[in-house]
mmCIF file with all atom_site columns, C-alpha atoms in Angstrom:
data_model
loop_
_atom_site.group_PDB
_atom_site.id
_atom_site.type_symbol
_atom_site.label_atom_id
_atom_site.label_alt_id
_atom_site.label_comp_id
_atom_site.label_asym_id
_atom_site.label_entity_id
_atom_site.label_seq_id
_atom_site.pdbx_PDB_ins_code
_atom_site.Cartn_x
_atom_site.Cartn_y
_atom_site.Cartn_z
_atom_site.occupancy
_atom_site.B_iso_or_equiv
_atom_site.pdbx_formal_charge
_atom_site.auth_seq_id
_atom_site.auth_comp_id
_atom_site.auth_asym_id
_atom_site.auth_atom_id
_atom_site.pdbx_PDB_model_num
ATOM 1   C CA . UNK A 1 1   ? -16.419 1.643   -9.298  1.00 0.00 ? 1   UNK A CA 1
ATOM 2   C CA . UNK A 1 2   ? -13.570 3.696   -8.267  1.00 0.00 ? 2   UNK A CA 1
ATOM 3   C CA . UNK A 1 3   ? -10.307 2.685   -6.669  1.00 0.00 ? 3   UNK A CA 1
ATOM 4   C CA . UNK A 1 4   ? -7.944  4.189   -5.044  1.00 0.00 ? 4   UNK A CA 1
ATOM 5   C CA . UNK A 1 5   ? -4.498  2.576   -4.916  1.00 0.00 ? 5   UNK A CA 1
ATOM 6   C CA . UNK A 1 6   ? -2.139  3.224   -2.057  1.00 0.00 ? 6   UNK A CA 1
ATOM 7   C CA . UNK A 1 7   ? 1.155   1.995   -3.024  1.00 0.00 ? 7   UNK A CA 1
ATOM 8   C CA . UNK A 1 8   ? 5.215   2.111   -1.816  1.00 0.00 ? 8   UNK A CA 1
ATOM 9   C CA . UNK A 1 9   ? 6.023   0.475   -4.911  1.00 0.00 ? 9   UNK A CA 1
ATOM 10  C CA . UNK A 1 10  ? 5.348   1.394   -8.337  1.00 0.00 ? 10  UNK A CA 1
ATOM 11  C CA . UNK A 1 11  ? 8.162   2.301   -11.814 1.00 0.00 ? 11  UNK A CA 1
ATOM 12  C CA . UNK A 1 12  ? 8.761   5.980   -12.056 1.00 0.00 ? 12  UNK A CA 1
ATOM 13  C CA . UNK A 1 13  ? 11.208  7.280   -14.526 1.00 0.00 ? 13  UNK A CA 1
ATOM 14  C CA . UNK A 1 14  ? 14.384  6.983   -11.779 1.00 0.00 ? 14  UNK A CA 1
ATOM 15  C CA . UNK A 1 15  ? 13.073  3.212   -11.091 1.00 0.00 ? 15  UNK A CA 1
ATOM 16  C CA . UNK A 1 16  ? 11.189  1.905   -14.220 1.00 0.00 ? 16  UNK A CA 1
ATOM 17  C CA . UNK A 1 17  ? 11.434  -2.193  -12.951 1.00 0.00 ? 17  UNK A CA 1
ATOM 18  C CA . UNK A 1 18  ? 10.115  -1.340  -9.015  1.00 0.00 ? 18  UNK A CA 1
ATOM 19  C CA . UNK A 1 19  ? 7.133   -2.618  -8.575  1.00 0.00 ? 19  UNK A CA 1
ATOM 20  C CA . UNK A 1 20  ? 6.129   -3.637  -11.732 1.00 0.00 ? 20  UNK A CA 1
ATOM 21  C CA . UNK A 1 21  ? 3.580   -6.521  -10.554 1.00 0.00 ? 21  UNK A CA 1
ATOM 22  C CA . UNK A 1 22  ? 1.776   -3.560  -8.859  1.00 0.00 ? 22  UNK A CA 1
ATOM 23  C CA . UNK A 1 23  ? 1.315   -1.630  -12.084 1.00 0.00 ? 23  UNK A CA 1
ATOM 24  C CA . UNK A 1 24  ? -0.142  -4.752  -13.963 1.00 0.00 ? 24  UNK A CA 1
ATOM 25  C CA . UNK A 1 25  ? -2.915  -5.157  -10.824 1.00 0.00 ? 25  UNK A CA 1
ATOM 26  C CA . UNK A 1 26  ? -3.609  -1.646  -11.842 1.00 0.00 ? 26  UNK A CA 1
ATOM 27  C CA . UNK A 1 27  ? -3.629  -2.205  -16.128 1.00 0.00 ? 27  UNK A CA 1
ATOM 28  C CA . UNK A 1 28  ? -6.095  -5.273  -15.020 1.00 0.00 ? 28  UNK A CA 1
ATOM 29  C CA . UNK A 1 29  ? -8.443  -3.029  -12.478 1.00 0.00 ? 29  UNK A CA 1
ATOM 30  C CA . UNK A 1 30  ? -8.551  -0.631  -15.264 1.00 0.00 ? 30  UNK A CA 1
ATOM 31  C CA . UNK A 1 31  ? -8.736  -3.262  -18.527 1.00 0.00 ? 31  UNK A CA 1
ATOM 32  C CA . UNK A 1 32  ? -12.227 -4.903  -16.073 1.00 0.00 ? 32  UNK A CA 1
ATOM 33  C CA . UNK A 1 33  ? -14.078 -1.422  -16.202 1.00 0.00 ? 33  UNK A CA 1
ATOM 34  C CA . UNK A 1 34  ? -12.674 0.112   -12.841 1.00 0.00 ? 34  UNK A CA 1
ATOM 35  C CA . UNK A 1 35  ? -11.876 3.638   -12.591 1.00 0.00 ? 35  UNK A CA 1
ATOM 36  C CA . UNK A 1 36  ? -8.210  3.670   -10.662 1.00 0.00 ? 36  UNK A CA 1
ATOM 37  C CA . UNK A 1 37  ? -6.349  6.644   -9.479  1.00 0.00 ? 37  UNK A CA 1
ATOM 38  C CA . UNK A 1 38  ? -2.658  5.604   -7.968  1.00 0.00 ? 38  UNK A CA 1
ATOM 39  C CA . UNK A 1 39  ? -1.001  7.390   -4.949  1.00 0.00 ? 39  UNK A CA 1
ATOM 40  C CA . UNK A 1 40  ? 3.032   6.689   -4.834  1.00 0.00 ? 40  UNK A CA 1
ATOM 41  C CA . UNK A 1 41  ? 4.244   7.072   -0.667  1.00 0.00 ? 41  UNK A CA 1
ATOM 42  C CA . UNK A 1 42  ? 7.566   7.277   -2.601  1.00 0.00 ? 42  UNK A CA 1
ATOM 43  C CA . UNK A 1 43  ? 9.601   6.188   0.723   1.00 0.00 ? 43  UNK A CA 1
ATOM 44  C CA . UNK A 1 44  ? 12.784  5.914   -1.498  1.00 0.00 ? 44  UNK A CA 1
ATOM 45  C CA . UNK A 1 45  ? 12.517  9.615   -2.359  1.00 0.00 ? 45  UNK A CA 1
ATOM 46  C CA . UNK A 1 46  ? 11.450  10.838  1.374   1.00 0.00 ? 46  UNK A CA 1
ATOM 47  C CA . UNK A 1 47  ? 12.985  7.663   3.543   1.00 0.00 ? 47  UNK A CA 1
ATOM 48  C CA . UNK A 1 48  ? 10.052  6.676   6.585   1.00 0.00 ? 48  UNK A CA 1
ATOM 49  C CA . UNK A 1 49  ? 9.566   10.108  6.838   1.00 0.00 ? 49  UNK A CA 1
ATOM 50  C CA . UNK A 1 50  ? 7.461   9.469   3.791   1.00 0.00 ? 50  UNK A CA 1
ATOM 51  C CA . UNK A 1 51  ? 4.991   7.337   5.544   1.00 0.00 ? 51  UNK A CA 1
ATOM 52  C CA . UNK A 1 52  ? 4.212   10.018  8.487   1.00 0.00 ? 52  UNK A CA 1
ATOM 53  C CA . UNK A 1 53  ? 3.768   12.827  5.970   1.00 0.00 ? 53  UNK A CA 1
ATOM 54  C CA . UNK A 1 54  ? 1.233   10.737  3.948   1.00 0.00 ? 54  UNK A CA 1
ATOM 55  C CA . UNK A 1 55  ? -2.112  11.501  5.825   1.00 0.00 ? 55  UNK A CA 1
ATOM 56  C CA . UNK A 1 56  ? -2.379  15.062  4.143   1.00 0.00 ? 56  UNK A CA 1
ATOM 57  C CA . UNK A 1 57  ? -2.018  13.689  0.565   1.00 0.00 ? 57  UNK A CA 1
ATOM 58  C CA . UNK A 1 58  ? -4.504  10.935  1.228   1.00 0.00 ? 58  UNK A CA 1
ATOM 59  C CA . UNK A 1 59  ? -7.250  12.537  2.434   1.00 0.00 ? 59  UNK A CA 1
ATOM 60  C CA . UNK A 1 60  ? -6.962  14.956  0.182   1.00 0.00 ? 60  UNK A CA 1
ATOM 61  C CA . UNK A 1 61  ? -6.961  12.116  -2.939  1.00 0.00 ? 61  UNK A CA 1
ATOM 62  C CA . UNK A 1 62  ? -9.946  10.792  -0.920  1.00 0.00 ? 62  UNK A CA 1
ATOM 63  C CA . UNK A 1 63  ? -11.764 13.822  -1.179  1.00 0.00 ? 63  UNK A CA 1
ATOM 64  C CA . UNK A 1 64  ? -11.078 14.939  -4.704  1.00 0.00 ? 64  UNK A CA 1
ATOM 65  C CA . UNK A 1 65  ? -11.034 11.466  -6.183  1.00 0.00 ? 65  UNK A CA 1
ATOM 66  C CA . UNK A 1 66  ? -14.063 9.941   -4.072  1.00 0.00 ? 66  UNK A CA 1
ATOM 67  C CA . UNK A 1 67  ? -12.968 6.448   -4.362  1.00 0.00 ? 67  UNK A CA 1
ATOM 68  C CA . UNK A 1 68  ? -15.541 3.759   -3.577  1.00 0.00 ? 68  UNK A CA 1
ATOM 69  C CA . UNK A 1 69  ? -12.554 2.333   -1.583  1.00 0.00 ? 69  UNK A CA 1
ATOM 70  C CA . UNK A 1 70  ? -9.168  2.635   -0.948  1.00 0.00 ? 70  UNK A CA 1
ATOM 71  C CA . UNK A 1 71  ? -7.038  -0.177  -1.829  1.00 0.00 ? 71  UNK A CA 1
ATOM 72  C CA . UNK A 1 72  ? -3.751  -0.545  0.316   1.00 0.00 ? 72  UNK A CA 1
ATOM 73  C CA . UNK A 1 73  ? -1.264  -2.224  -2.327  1.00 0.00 ? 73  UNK A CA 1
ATOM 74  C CA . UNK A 1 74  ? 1.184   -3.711  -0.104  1.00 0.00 ? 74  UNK A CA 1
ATOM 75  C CA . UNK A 1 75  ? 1.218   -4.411  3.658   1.00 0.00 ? 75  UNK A CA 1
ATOM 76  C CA . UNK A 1 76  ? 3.588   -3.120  6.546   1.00 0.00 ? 76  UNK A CA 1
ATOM 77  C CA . UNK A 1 77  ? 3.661   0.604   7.843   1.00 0.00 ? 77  UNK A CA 1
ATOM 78  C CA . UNK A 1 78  ? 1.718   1.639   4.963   1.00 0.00 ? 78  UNK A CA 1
ATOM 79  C CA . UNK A 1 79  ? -1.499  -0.429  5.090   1.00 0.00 ? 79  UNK A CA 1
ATOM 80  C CA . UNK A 1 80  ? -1.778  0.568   8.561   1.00 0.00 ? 80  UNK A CA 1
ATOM 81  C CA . UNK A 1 81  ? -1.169  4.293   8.228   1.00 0.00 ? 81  UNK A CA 1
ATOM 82  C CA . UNK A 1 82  ? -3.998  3.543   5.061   1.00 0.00 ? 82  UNK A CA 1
ATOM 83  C CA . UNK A 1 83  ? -6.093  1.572   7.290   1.00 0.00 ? 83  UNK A CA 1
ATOM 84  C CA . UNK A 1 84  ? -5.648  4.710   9.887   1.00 0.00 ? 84  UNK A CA 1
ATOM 85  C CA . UNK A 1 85  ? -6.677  7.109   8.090   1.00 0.00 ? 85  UNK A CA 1
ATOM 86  C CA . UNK A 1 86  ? -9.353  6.572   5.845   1.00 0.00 ? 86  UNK A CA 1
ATOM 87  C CA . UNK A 1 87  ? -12.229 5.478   7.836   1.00 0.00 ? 87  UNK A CA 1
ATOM 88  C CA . UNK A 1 88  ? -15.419 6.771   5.866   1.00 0.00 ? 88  UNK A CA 1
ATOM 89  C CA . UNK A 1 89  ? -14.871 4.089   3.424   1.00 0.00 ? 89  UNK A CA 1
ATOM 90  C CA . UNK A 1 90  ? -13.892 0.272   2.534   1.00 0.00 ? 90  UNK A CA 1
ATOM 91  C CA . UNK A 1 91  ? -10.469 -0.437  2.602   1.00 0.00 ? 91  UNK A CA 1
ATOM 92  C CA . UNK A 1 92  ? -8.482  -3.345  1.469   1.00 0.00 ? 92  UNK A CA 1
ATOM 93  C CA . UNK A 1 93  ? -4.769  -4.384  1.640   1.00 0.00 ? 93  UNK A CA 1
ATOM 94  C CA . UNK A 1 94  ? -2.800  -6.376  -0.354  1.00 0.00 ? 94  UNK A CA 1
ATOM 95  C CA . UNK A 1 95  ? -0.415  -8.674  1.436   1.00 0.00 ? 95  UNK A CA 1
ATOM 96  C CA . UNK A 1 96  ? 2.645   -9.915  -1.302  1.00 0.00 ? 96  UNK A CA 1
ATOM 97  C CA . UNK A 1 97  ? 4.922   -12.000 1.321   1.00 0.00 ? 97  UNK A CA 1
ATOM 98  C CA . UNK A 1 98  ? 7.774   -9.819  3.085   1.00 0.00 ? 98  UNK A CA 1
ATOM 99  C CA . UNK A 1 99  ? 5.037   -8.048  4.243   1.00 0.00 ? 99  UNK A CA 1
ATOM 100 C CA . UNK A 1 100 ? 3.556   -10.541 6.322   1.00 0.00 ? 100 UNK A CA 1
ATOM 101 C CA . UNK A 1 101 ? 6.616   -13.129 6.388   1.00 0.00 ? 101 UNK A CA 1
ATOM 102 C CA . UNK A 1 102 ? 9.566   -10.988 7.036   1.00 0.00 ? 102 UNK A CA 1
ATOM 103 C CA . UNK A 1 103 ? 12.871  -10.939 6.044   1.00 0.00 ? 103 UNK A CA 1
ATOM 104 C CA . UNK A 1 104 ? 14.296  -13.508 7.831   1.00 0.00 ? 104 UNK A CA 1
ATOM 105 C CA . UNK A 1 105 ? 17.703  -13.459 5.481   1.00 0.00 ? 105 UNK A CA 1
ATOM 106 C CA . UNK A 1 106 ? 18.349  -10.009 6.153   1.00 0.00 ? 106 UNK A CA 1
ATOM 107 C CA . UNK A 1 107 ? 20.632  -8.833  8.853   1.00 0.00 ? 107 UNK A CA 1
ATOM 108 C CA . UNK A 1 108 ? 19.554  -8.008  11.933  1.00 0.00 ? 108 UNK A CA 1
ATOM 109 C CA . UNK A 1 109 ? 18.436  -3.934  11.927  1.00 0.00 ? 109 UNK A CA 1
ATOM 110 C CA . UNK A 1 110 ? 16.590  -5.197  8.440   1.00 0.00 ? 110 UNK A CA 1
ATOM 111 C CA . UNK A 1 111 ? 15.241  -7.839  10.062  1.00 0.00 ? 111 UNK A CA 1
ATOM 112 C CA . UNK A 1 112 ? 13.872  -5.905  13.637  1.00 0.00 ? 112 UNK A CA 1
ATOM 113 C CA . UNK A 1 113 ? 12.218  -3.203  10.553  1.00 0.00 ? 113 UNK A CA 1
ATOM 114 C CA . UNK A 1 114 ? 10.833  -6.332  9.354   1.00 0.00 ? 114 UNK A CA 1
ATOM 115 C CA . UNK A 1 115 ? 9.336   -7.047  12.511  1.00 0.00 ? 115 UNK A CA 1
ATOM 116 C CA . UNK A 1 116 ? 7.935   -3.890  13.109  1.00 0.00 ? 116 UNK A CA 1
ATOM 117 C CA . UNK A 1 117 ? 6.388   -3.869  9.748   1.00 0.00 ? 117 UNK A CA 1
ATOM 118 C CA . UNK A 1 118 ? 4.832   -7.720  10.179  1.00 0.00 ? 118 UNK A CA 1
ATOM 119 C CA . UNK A 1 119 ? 3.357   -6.216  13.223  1.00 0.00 ? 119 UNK A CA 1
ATOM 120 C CA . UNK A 1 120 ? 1.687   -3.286  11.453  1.00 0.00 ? 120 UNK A CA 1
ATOM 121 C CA . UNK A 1 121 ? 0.629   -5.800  8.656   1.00 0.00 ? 121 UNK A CA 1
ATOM 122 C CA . UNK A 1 122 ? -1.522  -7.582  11.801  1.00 0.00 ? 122 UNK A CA 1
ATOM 123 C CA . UNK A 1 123 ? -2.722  -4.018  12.908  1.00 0.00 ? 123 UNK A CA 1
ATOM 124 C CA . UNK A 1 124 ? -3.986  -2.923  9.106   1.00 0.00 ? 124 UNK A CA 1
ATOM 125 C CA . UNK A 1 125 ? -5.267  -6.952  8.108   1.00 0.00 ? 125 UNK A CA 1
ATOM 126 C CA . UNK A 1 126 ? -7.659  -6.249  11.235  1.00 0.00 ? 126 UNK A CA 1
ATOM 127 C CA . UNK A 1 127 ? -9.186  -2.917  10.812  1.00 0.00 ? 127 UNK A CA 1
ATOM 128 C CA . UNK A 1 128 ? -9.502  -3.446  6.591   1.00 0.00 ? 128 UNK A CA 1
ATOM 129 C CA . UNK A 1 129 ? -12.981 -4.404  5.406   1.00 0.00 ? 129 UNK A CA 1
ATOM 130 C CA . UNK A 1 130 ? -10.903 -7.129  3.320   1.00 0.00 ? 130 UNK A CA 1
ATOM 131 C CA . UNK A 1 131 ? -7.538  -8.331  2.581   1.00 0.00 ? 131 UNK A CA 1
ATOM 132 C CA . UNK A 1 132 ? -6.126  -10.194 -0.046  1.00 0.00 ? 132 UNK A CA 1
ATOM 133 C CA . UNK A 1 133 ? -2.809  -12.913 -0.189  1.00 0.00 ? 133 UNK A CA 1
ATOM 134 C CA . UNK A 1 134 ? -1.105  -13.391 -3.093  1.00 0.00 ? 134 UNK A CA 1
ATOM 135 C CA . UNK A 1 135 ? 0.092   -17.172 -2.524  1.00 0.00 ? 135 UNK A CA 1
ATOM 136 C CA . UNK A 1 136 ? 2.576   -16.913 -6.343  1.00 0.00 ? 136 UNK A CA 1
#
């Protein structure tokens, strides 16, 4: 089976500890037989902008990797831009808290962002073909 994993979050060389719990999932895809290509929306490189520039890239990935299905790896504006655009095959998302509970410490213009991106969590948890919570 092959995967594709969408993900905001994942160690590059400028930010080797971000995301690490992401790039286990991956090892453990892989170490279980699955074939798993990873797209990085690197919104720390790009900002937002990142996530509105992202549709070229993934279809493209789609196309040349041919993923059995396409495997959002965090919620917010990215599962649903994921969840947007690839509809000729299953998607999933991956829900892993902030995403779903917001950020209820932050201060407020964190905390409205947070908002926005609980409400796109809603919009992408409904159109995926499944979704998985990470309770720990």
């Amino acid at each position: 089976m092959r995967v594709l994993a969408v993900t905001n979050i994942y160690p590059t060389t400028r930010s080797p500890t971000l995301g690490t719990f992401v790039e286990q999932q991956v090892v453990g895809l892989k170490r279980s037989g699955l074939d798993v290509d990873v797209m990085l929306v690197d919104r720390f490189e790009s900002g937002m902008r990142s996530y509105l520039t992202m549709g070229a890239e993934l279809r493209r990935r789609v196309e040349q990797f041919c993923p059995d299905v396409v495997h959002a790896m965090y919620g917010g504006v990215l599962a649903e831009r994921v969840t947007r655009i690839v509809v000729d095959r299953p998607t999933v998302v991956s829900f892993c808290g902030s995403d779903l509970l917001g950020e209820l410490l932050s201060g407020p213009i964190r905390r409205i962002a947070s908002e926005c991106g609980i409400f796109a969590s809603l919009v992408a948890a409904r159109r995926a073909d499944g979704v998985i919570v990470k309770s720990r």
